[in-house]
């Protein structure tokens, strides 16, 4: 049952360490360069952003987490209250359960009820868009929550590790292409924690998508989550650290495609976010910490968001960026393994180091 | 007595830590690059391979372990049952004991009895092919097990550390040349855990060999094994970590010779194997874990092989390779010391990073 | 109340670990190159230096620490006695408290009373020089202690973390420019522990300053100090390690501007100092260890200075430099992250390696 | 009293850890490249070498240790017996005590009595050769032990740390020049654990010396030894790790001068020695382990030398070098900090990587 699995995922993420072990996001290799003379007023820093016509108070999206179970409904309500209050984006979890089982619809629509004005992202899996009824399926997802954006997630690592996994990845690109041609809302493609390379980003851009969420390695590991569910932990442990680190994936995509990028996967505060945006992304996404706070309540999430915003502003103040556009042009340096990875892949890290 | 020594080796490898301490295989420096859009069906991934006309279900060879003692017979039977069941290759240990002492022949031929159809590799040491009767000696090894391939092992580290060692390495190349000219079965040369450099690979290719097993550093250390046997542990400990790391040796050979390469020495799962094959090797070899499982029984070995196959397939799925040929063209990056070593030696690591 | 805050700062610095945690000064990446044949007499090594017409016995400045509280008066007296005895420079802490509250003036002027002849540096914050009365304010600071140099500190990290912080950094550069045009004493700009980049150094040079104190990262962290004062430690901990490492900041400035540079921030002995001067700085500054010794008494500070001088002389002897000018031309190499940072920023580290 | 100091040095070296702490020799960054096909007979490996006309059984010199105290006499006897038996070189400690106090002569001459045929190196300090009687002084040292070679040691680190130190290093080069012009025996210059740079090596070659012993950093630290003797450990601890690592110093000199080089400072076995010789040195020197063994007796030293020889031969066997000349042309790679250091200094590390 999908519904039981959803519950298990939530509880595992609440209780166990599901994050990458030996691989980091790569942001620890990135240093924003302090400006002793910022020449701005921190109080006037503007971190608001426009996402496909809607204004967000902060370049922050709660990326897809849940739906499809009574507990998920509770979680989604808390997330929605916080997202609406703080005017940030909110992604729902995969809506397949709600589409296949109408009784579960309210576990998703609870979000729109509690977040009437902010951006909501619908969510379906790539396996669901291969074949005939895919547009209909996608439209149902959008309608269920009056979504502003439809996210299609790529999830091959988890699908490989879990016993029930959908492991036929043929036709994804074609399916995505069909959706982008037929949907009215903008279409995002997102990974779920293993990142997207420049090569795949270019294919996705050609397939017509509007928005890309890197969801790279370094934060929640879906191999890890499935390890805790598995009878035999062998495969989960072996692939626990698989994937492209978030900072690498972000830099690869920024330098290869021309659509807005959400950097996510292990982003934990406004300082990480500032680095991701200085690399060139438009916004950042956070899932796991949001879920953990949601178990406590919307106030806790709001608190987290406020701290996020404040830390983002401090980082911007310290590099003299009074808005996100200026942050995108700040100086930074890339060291260590992240530099090594990018250089080996043919990306120039020096372009970031003295832009001002 | 060779036979006693063989027993000691088996028991030491069962009980003690005989692997490299401060040197690693180098595969930890290699990252296969995740493809969010693999566009293949994992169920249809084909990991079978042809080795000199025989088909293996998996690019996996149990490399030379034992023979020449009643316990070795038991081990070889378990290995053979598993190799036949899973249709992978099986290398016998050095057959010198069986050739010099006919009573011990069945400790080797037990393998062919229990593995009538799969590939068996005979095994003799380089010291045995210097001099007059070498072709006869080699032929006896082949006949003893109806070998598909004859492996000649190079073993200078162990020979240097053990008191009884054969330390005249003059004429090896000539001896190998004579064997390759006169044997009907294909001839492999293999190291035993210290690797083969590009320079030696080129000499071996010129000497007419058909197949090369790198057996590099990072897995079983023969200096380590001999340390446990020695009265004075000084030399064994000093040379414990001597050798060319497996990933380095594999990359050097792939980029220098044109014969099929077995990558081995510290390969422990299908993820290591996927990296080795993406570097360009045709198959991989594993010894120590096979031996450890053999002490338990053929079922344990079969289990190990199944996990190996499954993890190889997952890695292939995640890089979008539906067969080994495609895996050989996957993107990977080489970092850290392995990159440093290869660059210093004049090999270009960037050629692997964006091939698709 | 400023005065209470000043006390808190002193006590926190006395009792807690307020230094950078994961970021180092970068001097650990720098090696002076031993000269087996120094060809000098260590007894004749001259470490005296001229600073704007006054002679110091050692290229050492106690950088700005305190003032504005009775305990601060006590500290400043001990520092002044030691500075006068050893004839090194002494910077006072921010004089704002003394200017705004005349009763506190003697907590600063105690320094000149006890250090009639050596160099004293006045100190005001950049926020105080924006606006109308800035020149008057600056002149009051100078007059209060008969300052030889007026230091203007940049302090955005601390201002961001502390609740009472002054976070409007607009107009700093302009304010500095006005001060430099109107003051009779030389004007220094100093950071307070997060460093100054080449880019900001160039702006400051254009604004007419005479002297630059890098006060880079790796020593006292003002985010750390404020963490201990804060109710919510979140922001302080997140930005604890923010900043440009002292060695990087020093090398960036040396290679970008033509005014004398004080290298400071984590300088702890004459060996660090020798490296900083070999990079090209004119003198070094030390705050935290001076404060810790001041709690014990001027003798302890004098002792510290003597050890500093002696260790500087030994380093100079070992590289064959008989005065600071020769030390500035000594060979050194830059390794590791410091090299990586400088190279990424476009600075050539090789120029230092074989100058003689 | 020199004599007491000599005793203290011996006892400190026996009991305490006097080696470098955070700095290593650099040989850990060097890998000899395994040759799977050595094509030589280990039994026929020749490690003998000629040093200025005398044949040594092994390229090993016990570098200068002691003299000038009854205990030193005992040590020198044991060392001499071992050196004579194994036919390796033996350096005496500084002979100043014996020259200034004739009663102590036998603490040195005991070496020649017990080592009538092998190479003995006399030893005087650079401070003793500045001034008028230097040639006479030098000749006395030679005569005292019928020295084959006269070593002049450079010792500025120790001289700086010890209270009684001779810290006028003016005129060393001139003094050395005069000695080389007037002595009949070959003249060596040696450091004592902080290494010699290319720059100083070139000066020494021009001054006419015949032989150079790098005595680099990574083994015995003279700052460490003096730390244990000092009342105030501050300076000793600060300079504990000062110096040019032995492998760096060796590579710098090999690539800059044309006289034979002894590599020493932290050499501990034949594997280190093989790396040093493959870098290009003619022989290696060992002090501290020799002293430790000498406290037990000549047999223990002989044992150590035998192990040294055997480990050197194994390394040579594994790279296929049948004599020292071939070892000098073996392939090796230089990684990590040692590579970084050499590259920054302008030396090409790649020349070593594929010479055969
Ligand atoms: C409990 C949980 C459930 C998730 N479910 C979905 C999902 O249904 N669809 C999806 O696109 N991503 C899903 N994700 C992935 C996240 O959106 C995100 O990409 C990933 O967790 C990495 O971000 P993080 O490190 O901030 O958690 C889920 C994550 C978590 C923790
Ligand atoms: C107990 C044992 C015995 C071995 N005996 C032989 C042998 O007789 N001939 C041979 O070519 N290799 C022999 N090897 C070496 C292996 O084939 C292999 O090259 C080496 O162990 C490295 O692989 P591993 O790290 O997977 O163990 C032996 C290995 C082990 C552990
Ligand atoms: C207790 C304390 C108070 C300080 N107050 C001032 C100040 O008022 N003005 C200023 O320019 N710097 C001030 N500083 C910063 C120091 O001058 C110096 O730049 C910084 O501490 C880094 O140097 P260090 O690592 O040697 O401590 C203060 C430092 C300390 C420890
Ligand atoms: C106890 C002791 C005394 C030494 N005395 C001398 C000496 O008198 N003259 C000299 O040239 N070197 C002297 N040395 C230095 C050694 O010759 C050698 O250069 C140094 O110890 C580094 O080598 P190691 O790491 O093998 O000990 C002495 C070393 C030790 C341990």
PDB file of C-alpha atoms in Angstrom, chain C residues 142-251:
ATOM      1  CA  UNK C 142      42.462  62.007  18.566  1.00  0.00           C
ATOM      2  CA  UNK C 143      42.585  64.729  21.170  1.00  0.00           C
ATOM      3  CA  UNK C 144      41.393  62.474  23.980  1.00  0.00           C
ATOM      4  CA  UNK C 145      44.607  60.457  23.862  1.00  0.00           C
ATOM      5  CA  UNK C 146      46.852  62.683  21.794  1.00  0.00           C
ATOM      6  CA  UNK C 147      46.715  59.943  19.174  1.00  0.00           C
ATOM      7  CA  UNK C 148      49.467  59.479  16.600  1.00  0.00           C
ATOM      8  CA  UNK C 149      47.156  57.679  14.245  1.00  0.00           C
ATOM      9  CA  UNK C 150      43.413  57.467  14.043  1.00  0.00           C
ATOM     10  CA  UNK C 151      41.981  54.031  13.350  1.00  0.00           C
ATOM     11  CA  UNK C 152      38.513  53.628  11.911  1.00  0.00           C
ATOM     12  CA  UNK C 153      37.186  50.133  12.405  1.00  0.00           C
ATOM     13  CA  UNK C 154      34.899  48.142  10.131  1.00  0.00           C
ATOM     14  CA  UNK C 155      32.789  45.763  12.026  1.00  0.00           C
ATOM     15  CA  UNK C 156      29.849  44.488  10.030  1.00  0.00           C
ATOM     16  CA  UNK C 157      29.927  40.916  11.283  1.00  0.00           C
ATOM     17  CA  UNK C 158      29.609  41.883  14.928  1.00  0.00           C
ATOM     18  CA  UNK C 159      27.030  44.533  14.118  1.00  0.00           C
ATOM     19  CA  UNK C 160      24.938  41.874  12.345  1.00  0.00           C
ATOM     20  CA  UNK C 161      25.040  39.374  15.136  1.00  0.00           C
ATOM     21  CA  UNK C 162      24.494  41.607  18.142  1.00  0.00           C
ATOM     22  CA  UNK C 163      20.919  42.737  18.756  1.00  0.00           C
ATOM     23  CA  UNK C 164      21.907  46.386  19.230  1.00  0.00           C
ATOM     24  CA  UNK C 165      24.007  46.402  16.068  1.00  0.00           C
ATOM     25  CA  UNK C 166      24.447  49.340  13.746  1.00  0.00           C
ATOM     26  CA  UNK C 167      23.634  47.803  10.411  1.00  0.00           C
ATOM     27  CA  UNK C 168      23.474  50.703   8.047  1.00  0.00           C
ATOM     28  CA  UNK C 169      26.792  50.513   6.230  1.00  0.00           C
ATOM     29  CA  UNK C 170      25.885  53.064   3.587  1.00  0.00           C
ATOM     30  CA  UNK C 171      28.307  55.941   3.273  1.00  0.00           C
ATOM     31  CA  UNK C 172      31.259  54.361   5.047  1.00  0.00           C
ATOM     32  CA  UNK C 173      33.565  54.952   2.126  1.00  0.00           C
ATOM     33  CA  UNK C 174      32.451  58.510   1.735  1.00  0.00           C
ATOM     34  CA  UNK C 175      32.829  59.109   5.451  1.00  0.00           C
ATOM     35  CA  UNK C 176      36.325  57.690   5.398  1.00  0.00           C
ATOM     36  CA  UNK C 177      37.177  59.906   2.489  1.00  0.00           C
ATOM     37  CA  UNK C 178      36.090  63.001   4.356  1.00  0.00           C
ATOM     38  CA  UNK C 179      38.081  62.042   7.393  1.00  0.00           C
ATOM     39  CA  UNK C 180      41.249  61.411   5.417  1.00  0.00           C
ATOM     40  CA  UNK C 181      40.933  64.818   3.773  1.00  0.00           C
ATOM     41  CA  UNK C 182      40.555  66.669   7.016  1.00  0.00           C
ATOM     42  CA  UNK C 183      42.562  64.955   9.711  1.00  0.00           C
ATOM     43  CA  UNK C 184      46.119  65.938  10.488  1.00  0.00           C
ATOM     44  CA  UNK C 185      47.127  62.571  11.883  1.00  0.00           C
ATOM     45  CA  UNK C 186      47.457  59.600   9.532  1.00  0.00           C
ATOM     46  CA  UNK C 187      44.272  57.585   9.175  1.00  0.00           C
ATOM     47  CA  UNK C 188      44.176  53.819   9.392  1.00  0.00           C
ATOM     48  CA  UNK C 189      41.248  51.616   8.493  1.00  0.00           C
ATOM     49  CA  UNK C 190      41.067  48.303  10.270  1.00  0.00           C
ATOM     50  CA  UNK C 191      38.775  45.346  10.238  1.00  0.00           C
ATOM     51  CA  UNK C 192      38.044  43.513  13.470  1.00  0.00           C
ATOM     52  CA  UNK C 193      38.560  39.875  12.538  1.00  0.00           C
ATOM     53  CA  UNK C 194      36.955  39.127   9.179  1.00  0.00           C
ATOM     54  CA  UNK C 195      39.591  40.562   6.885  1.00  0.00           C
ATOM     55  CA  UNK C 196      39.719  42.944   3.962  1.00  0.00           C
ATOM     56  CA  UNK C 197      39.742  41.801   0.350  1.00  0.00           C
ATOM     57  CA  UNK C 198      41.897  43.266  -2.405  1.00  0.00           C
ATOM     58  CA  UNK C 199      38.776  44.898  -3.824  1.00  0.00           C
ATOM     59  CA  UNK C 200      37.970  46.778  -0.637  1.00  0.00           C
ATOM     60  CA  UNK C 201      41.626  47.592  -0.096  1.00  0.00           C
ATOM     61  CA  UNK C 202      41.776  49.325  -3.456  1.00  0.00           C
ATOM     62  CA  UNK C 203      38.684  51.384  -2.600  1.00  0.00           C
ATOM     63  CA  UNK C 204      40.191  52.361   0.719  1.00  0.00           C
ATOM     64  CA  UNK C 205      43.462  53.376  -0.848  1.00  0.00           C
ATOM     65  CA  UNK C 206      41.553  55.577  -3.266  1.00  0.00           C
ATOM     66  CA  UNK C 207      39.686  57.084  -0.320  1.00  0.00           C
ATOM     67  CA  UNK C 208      43.031  58.350   0.874  1.00  0.00           C
ATOM     68  CA  UNK C 209      43.811  56.249   3.908  1.00  0.00           C
ATOM     69  CA  UNK C 210      47.414  56.001   5.084  1.00  0.00           C
ATOM     70  CA  UNK C 211      47.494  52.633   6.752  1.00  0.00           C
ATOM     71  CA  UNK C 212      45.522  49.408   6.596  1.00  0.00           C
ATOM     72  CA  UNK C 213      45.097  46.728   9.256  1.00  0.00           C
ATOM     73  CA  UNK C 214      43.722  43.525   7.716  1.00  0.00           C
ATOM     74  CA  UNK C 215      42.407  42.037  10.991  1.00  0.00           C
ATOM     75  CA  UNK C 216      41.556  38.817   9.191  1.00  0.00           C
ATOM     76  CA  UNK C 217      39.901  35.579  10.212  1.00  0.00           C
ATOM     77  CA  UNK C 218      41.554  32.881  12.299  1.00  0.00           C
ATOM     78  CA  UNK C 219      41.979  34.648  15.639  1.00  0.00           C
ATOM     79  CA  UNK C 220      39.244  36.311  17.688  1.00  0.00           C
ATOM     80  CA  UNK C 221      35.830  35.791  16.120  1.00  0.00           C
ATOM     81  CA  UNK C 222      33.339  38.537  16.892  1.00  0.00           C
ATOM     82  CA  UNK C 223      30.503  36.248  15.942  1.00  0.00           C
ATOM     83  CA  UNK C 224      31.834  33.977  18.667  1.00  0.00           C
ATOM     84  CA  UNK C 225      31.981  36.749  21.245  1.00  0.00           C
ATOM     85  CA  UNK C 226      28.415  37.753  20.461  1.00  0.00           C
ATOM     86  CA  UNK C 227      27.267  34.135  20.581  1.00  0.00           C
ATOM     87  CA  UNK C 228      28.077  34.062  24.266  1.00  0.00           C
ATOM     88  CA  UNK C 229      26.067  37.240  24.820  1.00  0.00           C
ATOM     89  CA  UNK C 230      23.083  36.168  22.773  1.00  0.00           C
ATOM     90  CA  UNK C 231      19.877  34.580  24.012  1.00  0.00           C
ATOM     91  CA  UNK C 232      19.623  32.713  20.746  1.00  0.00           C
ATOM     92  CA  UNK C 233      22.995  31.343  19.709  1.00  0.00           C
ATOM     93  CA  UNK C 234      21.829  30.335  16.249  1.00  0.00           C
ATOM     94  CA  UNK C 235      23.185  33.230  14.213  1.00  0.00           C
ATOM     95  CA  UNK C 236      26.422  33.527  16.124  1.00  0.00           C
ATOM     96  CA  UNK C 237      27.234  29.898  15.647  1.00  0.00           C
ATOM     97  CA  UNK C 238      26.351  29.969  11.974  1.00  0.00           C
ATOM     98  CA  UNK C 239      28.670  32.885  11.246  1.00  0.00           C
ATOM     99  CA  UNK C 240      31.361  31.949  13.779  1.00  0.00           C
ATOM    100  CA  UNK C 241      33.863  31.114  11.027  1.00  0.00           C
ATOM    101  CA  UNK C 242      32.912  33.812   8.495  1.00  0.00           C
ATOM    102  CA  UNK C 243      35.694  35.836   6.952  1.00  0.00           C
ATOM    103  CA  UNK C 244      38.862  36.036   4.903  1.00  0.00           C
ATOM    104  CA  UNK C 245      41.783  34.230   6.587  1.00  0.00           C
ATOM    105  CA  UNK C 246      44.473  36.630   7.753  1.00  0.00           C
ATOM    106  CA  UNK C 247      47.211  35.244   5.497  1.00  0.00           C
ATOM    107  CA  UNK C 248      44.930  35.457   2.457  1.00  0.00           C
ATOM    108  CA  UNK C 249      43.802  38.964   3.290  1.00  0.00           C
ATOM    109  CA  UNK C 250      47.413  40.031   3.880  1.00  0.00           C
ATOM    110  CA  UNK C 251      48.610  38.610   0.559  1.00  0.00           C
TER     111      UNK C 251
END
